[in-house]
Structure formats: structure tokens, C-alpha cells
Coordinates of C-alpha atoms in Angstrom, one line a residue:
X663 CA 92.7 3.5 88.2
X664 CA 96.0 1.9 89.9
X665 CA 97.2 5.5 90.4
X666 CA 94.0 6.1 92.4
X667 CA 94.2 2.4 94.3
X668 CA 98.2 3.5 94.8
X669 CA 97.1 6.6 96.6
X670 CA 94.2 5.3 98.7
X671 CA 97.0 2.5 100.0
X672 CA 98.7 5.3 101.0
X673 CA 96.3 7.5 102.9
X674 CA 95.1 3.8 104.8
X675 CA 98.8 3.5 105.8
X676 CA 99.1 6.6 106.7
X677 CA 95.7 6.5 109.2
X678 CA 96.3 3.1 110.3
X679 CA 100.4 3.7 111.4
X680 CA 101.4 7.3 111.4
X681 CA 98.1 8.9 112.8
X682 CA 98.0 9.1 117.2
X683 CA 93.9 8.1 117.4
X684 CA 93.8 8.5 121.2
X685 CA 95.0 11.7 120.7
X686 CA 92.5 12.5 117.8
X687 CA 89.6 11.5 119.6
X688 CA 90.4 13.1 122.7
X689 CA 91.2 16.7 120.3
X690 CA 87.4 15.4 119.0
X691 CA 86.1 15.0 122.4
X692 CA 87.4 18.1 123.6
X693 CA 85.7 20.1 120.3
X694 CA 82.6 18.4 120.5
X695 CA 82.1 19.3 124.3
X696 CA 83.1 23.1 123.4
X697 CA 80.4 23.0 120.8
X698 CA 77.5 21.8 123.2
X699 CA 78.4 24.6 126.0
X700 CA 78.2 27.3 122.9
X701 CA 74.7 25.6 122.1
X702 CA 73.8 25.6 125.9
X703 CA 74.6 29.7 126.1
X704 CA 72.1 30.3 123.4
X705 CA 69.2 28.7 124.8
X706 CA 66.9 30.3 126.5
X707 CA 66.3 28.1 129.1
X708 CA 69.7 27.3 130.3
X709 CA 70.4 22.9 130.1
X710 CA 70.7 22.5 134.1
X711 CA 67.2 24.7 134.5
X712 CA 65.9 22.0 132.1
X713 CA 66.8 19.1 134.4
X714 CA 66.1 20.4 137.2
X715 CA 63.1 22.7 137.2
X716 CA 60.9 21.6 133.8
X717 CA 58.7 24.3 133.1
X718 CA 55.2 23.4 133.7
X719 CA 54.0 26.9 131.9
X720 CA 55.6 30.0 130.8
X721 CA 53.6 32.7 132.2
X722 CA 54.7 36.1 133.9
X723 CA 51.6 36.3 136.1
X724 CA 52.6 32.6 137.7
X725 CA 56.5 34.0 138.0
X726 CA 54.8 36.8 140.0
X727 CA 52.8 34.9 142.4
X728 CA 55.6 32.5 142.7
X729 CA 57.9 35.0 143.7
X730 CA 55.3 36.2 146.2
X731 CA 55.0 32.9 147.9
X732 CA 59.1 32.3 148.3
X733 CA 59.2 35.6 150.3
X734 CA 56.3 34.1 152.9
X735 CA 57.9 31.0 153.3
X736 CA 58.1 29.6 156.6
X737 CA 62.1 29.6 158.0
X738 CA 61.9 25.9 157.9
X739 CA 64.8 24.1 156.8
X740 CA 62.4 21.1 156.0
X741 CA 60.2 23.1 154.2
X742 CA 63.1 25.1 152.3
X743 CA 64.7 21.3 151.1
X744 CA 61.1 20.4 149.9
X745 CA 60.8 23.5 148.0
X746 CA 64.0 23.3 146.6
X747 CA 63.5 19.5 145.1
X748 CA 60.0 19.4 143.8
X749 CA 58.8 23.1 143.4
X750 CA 58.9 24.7 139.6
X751 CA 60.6 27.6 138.8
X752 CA 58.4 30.2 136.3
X753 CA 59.7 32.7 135.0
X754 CA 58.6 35.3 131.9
X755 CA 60.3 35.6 128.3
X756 CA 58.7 38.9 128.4
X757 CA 61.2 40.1 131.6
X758 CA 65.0 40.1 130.1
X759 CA 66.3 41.3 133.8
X760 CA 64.0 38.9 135.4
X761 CA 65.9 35.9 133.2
X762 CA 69.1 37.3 134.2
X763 CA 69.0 37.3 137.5
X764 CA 67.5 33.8 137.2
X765 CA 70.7 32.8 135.4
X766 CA 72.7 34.3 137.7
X767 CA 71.2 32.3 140.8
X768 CA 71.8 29.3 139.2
X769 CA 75.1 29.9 138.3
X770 CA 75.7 30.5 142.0
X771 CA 74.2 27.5 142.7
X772 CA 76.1 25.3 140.3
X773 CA 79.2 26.8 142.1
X774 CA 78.0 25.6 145.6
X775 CA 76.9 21.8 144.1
X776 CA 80.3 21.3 142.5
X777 CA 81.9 22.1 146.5
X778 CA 79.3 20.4 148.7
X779 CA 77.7 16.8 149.0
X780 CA 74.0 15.9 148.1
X781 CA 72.5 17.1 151.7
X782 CA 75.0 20.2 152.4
X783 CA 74.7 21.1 148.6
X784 CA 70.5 21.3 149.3
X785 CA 71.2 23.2 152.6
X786 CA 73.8 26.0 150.8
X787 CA 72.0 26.4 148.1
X788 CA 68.6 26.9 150.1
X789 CA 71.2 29.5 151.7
X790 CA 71.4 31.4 148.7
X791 CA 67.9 30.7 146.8
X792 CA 65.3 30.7 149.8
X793 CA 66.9 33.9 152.9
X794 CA 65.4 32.8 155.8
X795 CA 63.7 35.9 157.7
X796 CA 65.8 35.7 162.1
X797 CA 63.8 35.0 164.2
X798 CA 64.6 38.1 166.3
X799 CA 63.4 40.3 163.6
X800 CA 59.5 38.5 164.6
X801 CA 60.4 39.3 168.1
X802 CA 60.9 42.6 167.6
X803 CA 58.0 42.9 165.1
X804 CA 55.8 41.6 167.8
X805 CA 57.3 43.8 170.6
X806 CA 57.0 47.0 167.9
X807 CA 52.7 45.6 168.0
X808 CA 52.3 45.4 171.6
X809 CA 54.1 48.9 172.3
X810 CA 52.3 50.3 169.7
X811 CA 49.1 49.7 172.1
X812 CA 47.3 51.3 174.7
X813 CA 47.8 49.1 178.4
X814 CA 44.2 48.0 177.6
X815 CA 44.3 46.9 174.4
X816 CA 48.1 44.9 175.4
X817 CA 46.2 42.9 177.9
X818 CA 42.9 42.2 175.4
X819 CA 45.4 41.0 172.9
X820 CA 46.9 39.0 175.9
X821 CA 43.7 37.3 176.6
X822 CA 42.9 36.4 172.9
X823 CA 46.0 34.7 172.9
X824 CA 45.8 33.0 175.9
X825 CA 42.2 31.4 174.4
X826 CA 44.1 30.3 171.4
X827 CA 47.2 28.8 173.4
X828 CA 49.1 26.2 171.3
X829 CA 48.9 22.8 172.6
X830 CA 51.7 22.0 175.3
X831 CA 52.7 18.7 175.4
X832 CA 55.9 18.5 176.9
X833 CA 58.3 20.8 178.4
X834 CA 60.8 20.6 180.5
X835 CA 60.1 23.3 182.4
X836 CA 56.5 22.7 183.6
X837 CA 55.8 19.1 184.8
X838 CA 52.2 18.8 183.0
X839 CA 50.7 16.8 186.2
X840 CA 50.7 19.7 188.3
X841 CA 48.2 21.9 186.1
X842 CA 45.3 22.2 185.4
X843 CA 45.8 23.2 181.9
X844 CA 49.9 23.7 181.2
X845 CA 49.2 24.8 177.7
X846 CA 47.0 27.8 179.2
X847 CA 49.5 28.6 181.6
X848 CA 52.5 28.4 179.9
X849 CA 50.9 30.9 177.2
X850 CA 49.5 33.4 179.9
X851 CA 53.0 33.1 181.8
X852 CA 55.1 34.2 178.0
X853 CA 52.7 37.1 177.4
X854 CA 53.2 38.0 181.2
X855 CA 56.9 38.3 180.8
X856 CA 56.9 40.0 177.7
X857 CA 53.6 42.7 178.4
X858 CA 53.2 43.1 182.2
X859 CA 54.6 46.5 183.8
X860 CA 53.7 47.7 187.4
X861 CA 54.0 51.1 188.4
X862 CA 54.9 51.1 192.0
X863 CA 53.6 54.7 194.3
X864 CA 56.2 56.1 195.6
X865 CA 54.2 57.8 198.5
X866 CA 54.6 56.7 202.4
X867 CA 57.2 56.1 204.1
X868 CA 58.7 53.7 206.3
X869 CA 58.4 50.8 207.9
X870 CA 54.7 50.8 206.8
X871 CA 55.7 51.5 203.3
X872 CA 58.5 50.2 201.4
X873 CA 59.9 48.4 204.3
X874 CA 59.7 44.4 203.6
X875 CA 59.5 42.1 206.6
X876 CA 61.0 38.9 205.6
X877 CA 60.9 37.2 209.1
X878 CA 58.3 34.9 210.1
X879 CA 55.0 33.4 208.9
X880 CA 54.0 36.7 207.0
X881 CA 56.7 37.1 205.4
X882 CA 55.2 36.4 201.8
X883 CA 54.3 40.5 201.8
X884 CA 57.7 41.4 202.4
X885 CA 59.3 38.9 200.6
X886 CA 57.1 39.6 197.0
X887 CA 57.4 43.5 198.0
X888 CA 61.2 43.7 198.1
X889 CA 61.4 41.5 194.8
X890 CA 58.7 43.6 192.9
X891 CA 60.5 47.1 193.8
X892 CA 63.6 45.7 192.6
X893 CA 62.5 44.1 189.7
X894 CA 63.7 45.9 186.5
X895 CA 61.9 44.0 184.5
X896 CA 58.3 44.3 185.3
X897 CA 58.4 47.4 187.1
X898 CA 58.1 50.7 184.8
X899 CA 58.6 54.2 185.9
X900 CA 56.0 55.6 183.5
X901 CA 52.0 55.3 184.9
X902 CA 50.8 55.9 181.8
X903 CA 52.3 52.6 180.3
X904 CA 51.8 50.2 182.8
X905 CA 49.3 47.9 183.5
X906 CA 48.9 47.3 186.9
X907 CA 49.3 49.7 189.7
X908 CA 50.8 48.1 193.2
X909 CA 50.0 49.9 196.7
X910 CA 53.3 48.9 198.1
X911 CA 52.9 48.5 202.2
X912 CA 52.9 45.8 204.6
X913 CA 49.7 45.1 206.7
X914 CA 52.3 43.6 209.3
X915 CA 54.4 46.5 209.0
X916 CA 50.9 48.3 209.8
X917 CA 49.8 46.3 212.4
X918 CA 52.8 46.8 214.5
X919 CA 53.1 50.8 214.0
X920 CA 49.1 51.4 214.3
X921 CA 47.6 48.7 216.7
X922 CA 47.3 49.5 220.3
X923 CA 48.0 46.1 222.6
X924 CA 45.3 44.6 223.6
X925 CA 42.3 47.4 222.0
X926 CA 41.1 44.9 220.0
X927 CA 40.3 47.8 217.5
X928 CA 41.4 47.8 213.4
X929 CA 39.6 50.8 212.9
X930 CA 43.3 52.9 213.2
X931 CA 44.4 50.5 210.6
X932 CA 41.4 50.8 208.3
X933 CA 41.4 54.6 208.4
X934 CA 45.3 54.6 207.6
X935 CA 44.6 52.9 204.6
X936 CA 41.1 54.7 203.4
X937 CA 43.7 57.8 203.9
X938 CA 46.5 57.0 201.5
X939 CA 44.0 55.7 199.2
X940 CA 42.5 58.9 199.0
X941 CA 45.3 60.9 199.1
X942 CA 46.2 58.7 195.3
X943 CA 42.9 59.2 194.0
X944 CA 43.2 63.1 194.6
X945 CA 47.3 62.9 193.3
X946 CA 46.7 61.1 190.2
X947 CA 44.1 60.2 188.2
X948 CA 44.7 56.4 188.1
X949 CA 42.3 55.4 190.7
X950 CA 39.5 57.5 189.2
X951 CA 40.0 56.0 185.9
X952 CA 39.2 52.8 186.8
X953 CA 38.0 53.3 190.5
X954 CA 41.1 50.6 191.5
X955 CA 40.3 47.4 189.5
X956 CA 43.8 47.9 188.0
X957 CA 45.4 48.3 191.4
X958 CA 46.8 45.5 193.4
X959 CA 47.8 44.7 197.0
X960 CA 49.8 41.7 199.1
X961 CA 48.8 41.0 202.5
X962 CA 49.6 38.0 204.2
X963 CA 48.6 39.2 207.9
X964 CA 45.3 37.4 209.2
X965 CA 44.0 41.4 209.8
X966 CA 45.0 42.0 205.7
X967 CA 41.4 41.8 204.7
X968 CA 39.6 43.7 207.7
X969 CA 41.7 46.9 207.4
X970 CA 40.3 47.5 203.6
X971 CA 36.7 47.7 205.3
X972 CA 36.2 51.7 205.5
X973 CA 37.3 52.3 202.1
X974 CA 34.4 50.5 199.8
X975 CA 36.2 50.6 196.3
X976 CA 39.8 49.1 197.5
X977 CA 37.5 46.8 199.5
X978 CA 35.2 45.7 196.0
X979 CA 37.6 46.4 193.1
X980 CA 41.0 46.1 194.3
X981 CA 42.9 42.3 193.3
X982 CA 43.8 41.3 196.5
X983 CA 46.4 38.9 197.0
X984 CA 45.8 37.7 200.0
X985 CA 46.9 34.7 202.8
X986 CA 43.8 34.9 204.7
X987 CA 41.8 33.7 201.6
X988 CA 38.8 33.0 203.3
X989 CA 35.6 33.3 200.7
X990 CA 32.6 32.8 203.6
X991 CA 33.7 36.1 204.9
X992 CA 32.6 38.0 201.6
X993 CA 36.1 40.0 201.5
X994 CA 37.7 37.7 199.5
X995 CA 36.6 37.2 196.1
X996 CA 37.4 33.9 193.9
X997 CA 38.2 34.8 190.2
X998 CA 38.8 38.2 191.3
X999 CA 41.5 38.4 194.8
X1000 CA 44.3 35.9 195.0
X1001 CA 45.1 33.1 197.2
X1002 CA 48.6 33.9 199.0
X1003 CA 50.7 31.5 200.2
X1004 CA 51.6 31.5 203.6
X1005 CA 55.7 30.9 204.1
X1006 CA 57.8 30.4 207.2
X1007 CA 61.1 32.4 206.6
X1008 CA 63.4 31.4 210.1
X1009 CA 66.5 32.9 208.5
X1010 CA 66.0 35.4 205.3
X1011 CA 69.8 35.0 204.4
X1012 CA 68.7 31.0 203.9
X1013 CA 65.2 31.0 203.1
X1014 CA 65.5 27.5 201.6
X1015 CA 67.3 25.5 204.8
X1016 CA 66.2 22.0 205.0
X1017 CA 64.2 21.9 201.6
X1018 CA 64.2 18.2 200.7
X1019 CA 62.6 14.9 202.6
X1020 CA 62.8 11.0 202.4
X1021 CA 62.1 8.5 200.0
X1022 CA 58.4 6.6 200.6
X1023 CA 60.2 3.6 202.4
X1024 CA 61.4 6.3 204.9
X1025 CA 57.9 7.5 205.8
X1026 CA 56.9 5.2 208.7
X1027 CA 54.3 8.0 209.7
X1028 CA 51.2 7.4 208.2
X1029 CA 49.7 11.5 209.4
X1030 CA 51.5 14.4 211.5
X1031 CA 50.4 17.3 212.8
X1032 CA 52.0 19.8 216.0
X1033 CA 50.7 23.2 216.6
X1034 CA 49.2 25.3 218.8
X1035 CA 45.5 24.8 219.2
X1036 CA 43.7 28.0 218.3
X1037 CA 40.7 28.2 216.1
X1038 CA 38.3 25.8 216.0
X1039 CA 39.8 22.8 214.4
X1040 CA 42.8 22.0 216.2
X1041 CA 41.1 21.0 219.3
X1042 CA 38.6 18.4 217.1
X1043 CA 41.7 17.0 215.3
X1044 CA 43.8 16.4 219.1
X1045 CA 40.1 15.1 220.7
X1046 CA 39.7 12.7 218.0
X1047 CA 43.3 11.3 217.3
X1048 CA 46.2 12.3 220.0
X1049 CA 47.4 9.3 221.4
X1050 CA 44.7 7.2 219.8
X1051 CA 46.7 5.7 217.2
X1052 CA 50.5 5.2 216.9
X1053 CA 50.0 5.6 212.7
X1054 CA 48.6 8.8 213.5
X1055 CA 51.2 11.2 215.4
X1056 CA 48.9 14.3 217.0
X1057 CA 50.2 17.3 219.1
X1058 CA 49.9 20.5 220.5
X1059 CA 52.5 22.3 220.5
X1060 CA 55.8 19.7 220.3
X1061 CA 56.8 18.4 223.2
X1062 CA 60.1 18.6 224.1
X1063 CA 60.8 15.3 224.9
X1064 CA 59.6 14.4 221.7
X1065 CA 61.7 16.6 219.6
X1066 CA 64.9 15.6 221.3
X1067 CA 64.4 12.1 219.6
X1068 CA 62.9 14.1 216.0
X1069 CA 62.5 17.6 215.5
X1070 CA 60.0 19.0 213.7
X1071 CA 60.9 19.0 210.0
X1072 CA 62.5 15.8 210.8
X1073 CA 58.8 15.0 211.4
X1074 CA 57.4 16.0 208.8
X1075 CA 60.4 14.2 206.2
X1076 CA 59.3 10.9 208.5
X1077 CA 55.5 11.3 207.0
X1078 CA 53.6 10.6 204.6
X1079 CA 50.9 13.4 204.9
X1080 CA 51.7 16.2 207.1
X1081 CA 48.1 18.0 208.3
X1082 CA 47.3 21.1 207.8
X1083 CA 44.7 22.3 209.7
X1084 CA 43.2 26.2 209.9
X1085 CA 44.1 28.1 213.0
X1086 CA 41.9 31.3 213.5
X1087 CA 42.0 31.6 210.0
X1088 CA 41.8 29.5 207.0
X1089 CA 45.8 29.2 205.7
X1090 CA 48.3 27.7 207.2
X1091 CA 51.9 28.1 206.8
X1092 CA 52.1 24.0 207.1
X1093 CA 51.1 23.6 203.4
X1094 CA 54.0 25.1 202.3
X1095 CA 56.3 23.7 204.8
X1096 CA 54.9 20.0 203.7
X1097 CA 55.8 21.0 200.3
X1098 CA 59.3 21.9 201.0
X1099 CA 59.4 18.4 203.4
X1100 CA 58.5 16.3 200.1
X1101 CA 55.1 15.5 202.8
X1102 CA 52.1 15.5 200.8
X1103 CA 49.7 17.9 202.9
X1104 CA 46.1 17.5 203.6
X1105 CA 44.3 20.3 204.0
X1106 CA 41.7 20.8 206.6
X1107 CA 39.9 24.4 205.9
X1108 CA 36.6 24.6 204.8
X1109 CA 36.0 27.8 202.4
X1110 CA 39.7 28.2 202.0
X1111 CA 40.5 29.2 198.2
X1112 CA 43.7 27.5 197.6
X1113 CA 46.9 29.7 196.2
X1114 CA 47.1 29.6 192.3
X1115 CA 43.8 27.0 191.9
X1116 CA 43.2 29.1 188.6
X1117 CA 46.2 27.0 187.2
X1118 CA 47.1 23.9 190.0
X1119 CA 45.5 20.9 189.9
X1120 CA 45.5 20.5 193.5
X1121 CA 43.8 17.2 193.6
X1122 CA 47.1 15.7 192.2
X1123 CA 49.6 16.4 194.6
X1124 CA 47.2 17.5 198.2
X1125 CA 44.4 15.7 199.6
X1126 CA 41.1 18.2 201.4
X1127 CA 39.7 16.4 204.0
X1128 CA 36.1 18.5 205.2
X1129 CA 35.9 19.7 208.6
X1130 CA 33.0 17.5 209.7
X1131 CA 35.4 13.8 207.9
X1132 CA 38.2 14.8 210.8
X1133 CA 37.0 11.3 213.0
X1134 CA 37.4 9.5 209.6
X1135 CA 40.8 10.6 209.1
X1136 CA 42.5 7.1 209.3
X1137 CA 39.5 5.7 206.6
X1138 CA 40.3 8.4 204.0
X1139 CA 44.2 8.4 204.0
X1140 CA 44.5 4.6 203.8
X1141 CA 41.5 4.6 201.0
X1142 CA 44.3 6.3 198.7
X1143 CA 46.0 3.4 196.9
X1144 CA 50.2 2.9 197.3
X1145 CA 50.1 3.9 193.6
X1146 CA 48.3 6.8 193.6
X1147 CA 50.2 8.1 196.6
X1148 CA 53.8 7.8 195.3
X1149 CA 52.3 9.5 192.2
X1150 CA 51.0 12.2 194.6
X1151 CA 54.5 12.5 196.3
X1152 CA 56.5 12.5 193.6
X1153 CA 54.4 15.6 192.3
X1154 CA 55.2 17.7 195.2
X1155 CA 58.9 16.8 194.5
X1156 CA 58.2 18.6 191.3
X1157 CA 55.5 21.3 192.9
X1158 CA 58.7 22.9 194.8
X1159 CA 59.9 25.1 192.7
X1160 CA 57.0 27.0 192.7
X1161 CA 56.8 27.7 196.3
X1162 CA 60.2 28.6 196.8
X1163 CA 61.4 32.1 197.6
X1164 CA 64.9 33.1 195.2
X1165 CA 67.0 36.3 196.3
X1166 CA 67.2 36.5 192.8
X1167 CA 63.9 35.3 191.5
X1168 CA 63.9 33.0 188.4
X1169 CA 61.3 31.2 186.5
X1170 CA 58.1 30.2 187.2
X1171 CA 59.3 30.5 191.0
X1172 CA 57.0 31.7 194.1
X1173 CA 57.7 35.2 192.9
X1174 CA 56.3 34.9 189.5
X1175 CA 53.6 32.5 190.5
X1176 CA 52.0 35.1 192.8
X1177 CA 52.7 38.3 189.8
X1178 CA 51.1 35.8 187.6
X1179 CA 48.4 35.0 189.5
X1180 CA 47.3 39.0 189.6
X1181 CA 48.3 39.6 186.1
X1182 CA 46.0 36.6 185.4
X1183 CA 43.0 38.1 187.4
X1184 CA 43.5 41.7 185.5
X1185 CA 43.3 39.7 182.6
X1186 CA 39.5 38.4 183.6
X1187 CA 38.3 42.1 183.8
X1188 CA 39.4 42.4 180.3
X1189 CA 36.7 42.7 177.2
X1190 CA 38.6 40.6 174.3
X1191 CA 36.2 43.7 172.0
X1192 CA 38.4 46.4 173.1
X1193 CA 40.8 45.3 171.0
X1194 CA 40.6 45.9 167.4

């Protein structure tokens, strides 16, 4: 017994003064944390899939559908970090390589957590977990789609689209006011840029043909002509691919190589035109096909419409973009022809000299208007306001005297509406220069269809005053509140850019406006049932 007491003494001397314990425990601690990784290898649910993806229910059929669903996931990095912290991962003990490859991923993804923070560590492993599909590769999918159909069915899909447009609620292109509906537009313009080609004939010849005049107040024909023939990106040299087909002369180009001085006779024009037309529909068999309701024009001469009259289908079915938009006359037809603006060009080098006007404190002129006084109009507005009210500025044609003190355009930056009566015919080539002068214009045309109504909202940046209102001109413009007249101005500020002529054209620019404006009436021909 004291032998055994002797021994123990020694063994609790030993422990308590010859044995390192940090060192034990930390050989111990070392041990014991070997042992738990071993245990961890053999499960079959590895520890970290434990903690952070519980199994709800071990089932092959719910690892298939799940893995279904991870490839159709949005490319949403919010929706990936959701996904990633809440959803379950299934997987089958009956799939050996399925468990592997599930082992493997999250071995991955311990690698990334150990070299990134909480957030970045979500985001890399996302990464690596959820491959997000480019979004070029939809692009091309959708371009792959629309190739893959017939011109018809491109523009039916077009349409259907354009019904379902998403909603448009800012962007900083577009400047919402000025539309009607931006969403619309800004739906019908993408599916323009990315669908619309224009074969262009390559028959006639100069200067009628293929010969731009960019000079004057018809100069919105030559100018859209020379833009569309050297546009690469809506023009295609393949007929059988495109959708629209443009008859590329210039009724001013015309008029001056067909009319005889003072004849007073179109019918040389008219039969010029009912001739080429013809000699199309017996070349190809375009015209036939759709006897010219996917055919296209742009005249901005006040004779445009008149020289169509001996040939009945480009007269009925043709879109007809147009600056003599006149619908009493039965030529031009809303929803169908297109309103063409009517543009001053002094210097085609500088189409855009003296854009820009005055602030509203600038504006001392309540209403301006010079011109020459044909038509029927003119006359009314000088007998009822020249020199009847110093608020109300009224000419003929500007006297000099008065434009040594203030030019015209300086005229027009000094006003607060700039009038814009008809001459002989119902457009005027004041309602553009008023736009370019920051002047908001007020139109005075009965039966004129104004240029791009199917998407402007003209009543928020222009004011219509009816023929028969002229002697209450004074009453009507002062009726319009300060407020809702530096709203007015301040839209045609942002209305600009859409009248404005580019040597190179860009967005959403007069150029485009006008191609949009006859893709959008092509459009209205379509059946949304040709499309499958």
C-alpha cells in the first residue's frame, strides 16, 4: 500500500512539474481537430453543405428541376445574391457523379470565401455557382429570329411588340412631354433600327433622280434623299429582304427639268412619273406584289402631290411623305401619307446657323409674322393686325428699314410666338424656323396634318389658331397663362433636336423622325395574324 501511495506521489510530481501542459493541449487540440475533418470526409453531406444549404428533402426528381431552374435564371446580380443565401440545394444519393461535382463546387467556393469579404465573397461565388448568360448572346438570338423571317412577318412581329411596349418612364434621350406616348415610340423607334431595310431603284438618272437639292425651302427631299442613299445602315442591296421600297427623285428636281414657264400645265410632270412607275412594275415584280403599298416617296414641292394624279395606284397606295400635307384635297391621306416638314436650308455646309433664341424675359414681342402675302390667309392676318397693335408685329414682306434695326431671326428670338400662317398651301417653313428660334409657333392652316402627329403631342409645345379666330388673335394668345407658356417654350428647347438636319445623321434627329414616320405607316398596313 505505501509502495503504491510512493508511486502515485511520483507520477503527480511528475504531471504537475516535469510535464509542458500548453504544449499537451495544443498536441490535443491539434489531434482532435484532425479527427473531426476525417469524420467530416466520410459524411455524406459534407459539414459546410449542412450549414449552409439544410436539406429540405432528398429527392433526385427535385435536384432535377432544380437544376433546370438555375439554368433560366434571370442575369441579375440581385436575383443571383438571393438565390445564393436562401435557395436549397437537392441533390440525389442515388447520382455518385452528381454528389461529386457538388462537392467539388463547394470546395471552389470555400476557396473564394476564405479570399474575399461577406459581399465580394457572395458576388465570386455567384461567379462560379450561378454563369450568367451576355447579354450579346440575346441580341444575337433575337437578330438570328427576325432574319430568320420573311419582310412581312419582321414587321407583324414589329407591330406586336410595339402593342406590348414596356412602360417608359424616363429617359434621357426622349423628353416625355413632347409625346404623345414615349413608351410607344421609343419601342417602335428600337425595332426600326434594328428591322427596317430600304431598297433604293437604281433606275433614272440625273438631276431628277439621285440628285439632292439641299438649297431652299424644299430642301427636306434632298436633304432625307442624300442621307437615305448613303445610309449603310438602313439601306439593303437585296429587294427581296427589305421592307420598304423608296422611288428616289425630287419633285423640285422635276419641276425644274419638265415644267414649261408660265404653261401652267403638270401634266409633263405627271406622265414622267406614271412612266417610271411603269417601267418598275414591268422590271421587277415588287410593285405587282403589293401594287405599291410597300413603296415610299418624299416630296416637299407644293406640285409633289398633283404630279402622282395619272398614275391611280402610286396616287392610292403609295406612303407619301409629303410637305404639302393638305387632307381637304383627298391626296393626302392621314394614317396612311406622312406630314413633311418644310426646312429653310440658306447654306447646306451650315444647315444649323443661328439655332438658339432668348430667354422669356427677352421676348418683348408678344406675336411676329413677315412674309409675302399669297394664299388666302396672309392678307386677313395683315387687314386685321398690321399696325394695329405694337404687341403684335405684322408684315409683308420685311421692310428694310425695319431689319436694319432687327433682322429677321433676330425677330423671331425677340418673340414669344412667331405665326405661321399657310401661303398657297397648307405648310410653312416658319414652323420649323420658330422651332430652331426657341419661338413657340402658332399655326394658322386649317386641314393641315401636322409632321409626326402619330407620335408629337403638339398641343404641348405649338398653339392652332382656326382660320375664321385670326381677329381674336390678341384674346387667345394672352388667354395662355405665364406658366403654361414657359412650359410651352421650354419644350421647343427640347423639340429641336428632332427638326434638325445632321451631315451625319444621329438619333432620333429629323432624318430618322421622317424614316420613322414611313416605317410607322407600313407598320399600319400590317395584319399582327401573319405572323405565327
Amino acid at each position: 500500500m505505501m509502495k503504491i501511495r510512493k508511486l502515485l506521489r511520483k507520477i503527480i510530481a511528475i504531471l504537475m512539474f516535469r510535464i509542458d501542459w500548453k504544449k499537451l493541449v495544443f498536441i490535443g487540440a491539434i489531434l482532435t481537430v484532425f479527427r473531426i475533418m476525417f469524420q467530416i470526409s466520410t459524411l455524406p453531406y459534407p459539414l459546410t453543405e449542412w450549414i449552409l444549404f439544410p436539406p429540405s428533402e432528398i429527392s433526385s426528381s427535385r435536384y432535377l428541376n432544380h437544376e433546370k431552374n438555375l439554368r433560366e435564371l434571370p442575369a441579375s446580380q440581385d436575383m443571383r445574391f438571393n438565390l445564393s443565401q436562401h435557395a436549397p440545394l437537392v441533390v440525389s444519393l442515388n447520382s455518385t457523379d452528381r454528389l461529386n461535382e457538388t462537392q467539388q463546387v463547394l470546395e471552389r467556393r470555400q476557396q473564394v470565401s476564405r479570399q474575399q469579404k461577406s459581399r465580394k465573397h457572395v458576388d465570386a461565388v455567384d461567379k462560379v455557382i450561378f454563369p450568367s448568360s451576355p447579354v450579346r448572346n440575346k441580341s444575337n438570338n433575337m437578330l438570328r429570329y427576325i432574319t430568320s423571317l420573311t419582310p412581312d412577318e419582321a414587321l407583324a412581329y414589329a407591330k406586336r411588340e410595339i402593342e406590348n411596349a414596356p412602360l417608359v418612364t424616363d429617359d434621357q434621350d426622349l423628353y416625355t412631354p413632347l409625346f404623345k406616348n414615349v413608351s410607344t415610340f421609343k419601342r417602335s423607334y428600337e425595332l426600326m433600327e434594328l428591322i427596317l431595310k430600304v431598297y433604293i431603284y437604281k433606275e433614272g438618272k440625273r438631276p431628277i433622280f439621285h440628285q439632292p437639292y439641299l438649297r431652299g425651302i424644299y430642301s427636306s427631299e434632298g436633304w432625307f434623299m442624300k442621307l437615305m442613299e448613303d445610309s449603310r445602315k438602313f439601306v439593303t442591296r437585296d429587294p427581296q429582304k427589305a421592307h420598304l421600297f423608296y422611288l428616289p427623285y425630287s419633285a423640285r428636281q422635276l419641276q425644274k427639268a419638265r415644267y414649261v414657264v408660265n404653261s401652267h400645265d403638270l401634266k409633263p410632270l405627271s406622265v414622267f412619273l406614271q412612266n417610271y412607275v411603269n417601267m418598275l412594275a414591268s422590271k421587277y415584280p415588287f410593285w405587282n406584289r403589293t401594287r405599291g403599298s410597300d413603296h415610299f416617296l418624299v416630296a416637299c414641292h407644293d406640285w409633289g402631290p398633283y404630279t402622282l394624279k395619272d398614275h391611280e395606284e402610286l396616287s392610292r397606295n403609295t406612303i407619301k411623305a409629303l410637305c404639302n400635307a393638305d387632307i381637304s384635297e383627298g391626296i393626302f391621306v392621314s394614317g396612311k401619307d406622312v406630314s413633311l416638314p418644310e426646312t429653310t436650308i440658306r447654306n447646306p455646309r451650315r444647315p444649323l446657323r443661328n439655332l438658339g433664341g432668348k430667354r422669356v424675359s427677352q421676348r418683348p414681342i408678344l406675336a411676329f409674322f413677315a412674309g409675302n402675302m399669297h394664299g388666302p390667309v396672309r392678307p386677313k392676318l395683315l387687314k386685321y393686325w398690321r399696325d394695329k397693335d405694337e404687341s403684335i408685329r405684322i408684315y409683308g414682306p420685311l421692310p428694310h428699314r425695319v431689319s436694319k434695326v432687327m433682322s429677321y431671326p433676330e425677330h423671331m428670338k425677340s418673340s414669344k410666338y412667331c405665326l405661321c400662317p399657310m401661303g398657297y398651301e397648307v405648310n410653312s417653313p416658319r414652323i420649323v424656323e420658330a422651332i430652331y428660334y426657341e419661338c413657340v409657333p402658332v399655326i394658322i392652316a386649317d386641314n393641315f396634318a401636322l409632321p409626326f402627329s402619330e407620335v408629337l403631342n403638339w398641343t404641348a409645345f405649338s398653339v392652332v389658331v382656326s382660320e375664321k379666330d385670326i381677329p381674336r388673335l390678341k384674346e387667345i394668345l394672352l388667354s395662355i397663362p405665364l406658366r403654361r407658356y414657359q412650359a410651352m417654350q421650354n419644350n421647343v428647347k427640347m423639340l429641336q433636336k428632332h427638326f434638325i438636319w445632321n451631315s451625319t445623321p444621329t438619333r432620333y434627329d429629323l432624318f430618322h423622325m421622317i424614316l420613322h414616320s414611313i416605317w410607322f405607316s407600313r407598320l399600319n398596313q400590317i395584319q399582327v395574324s401573319q405572323i405565327s
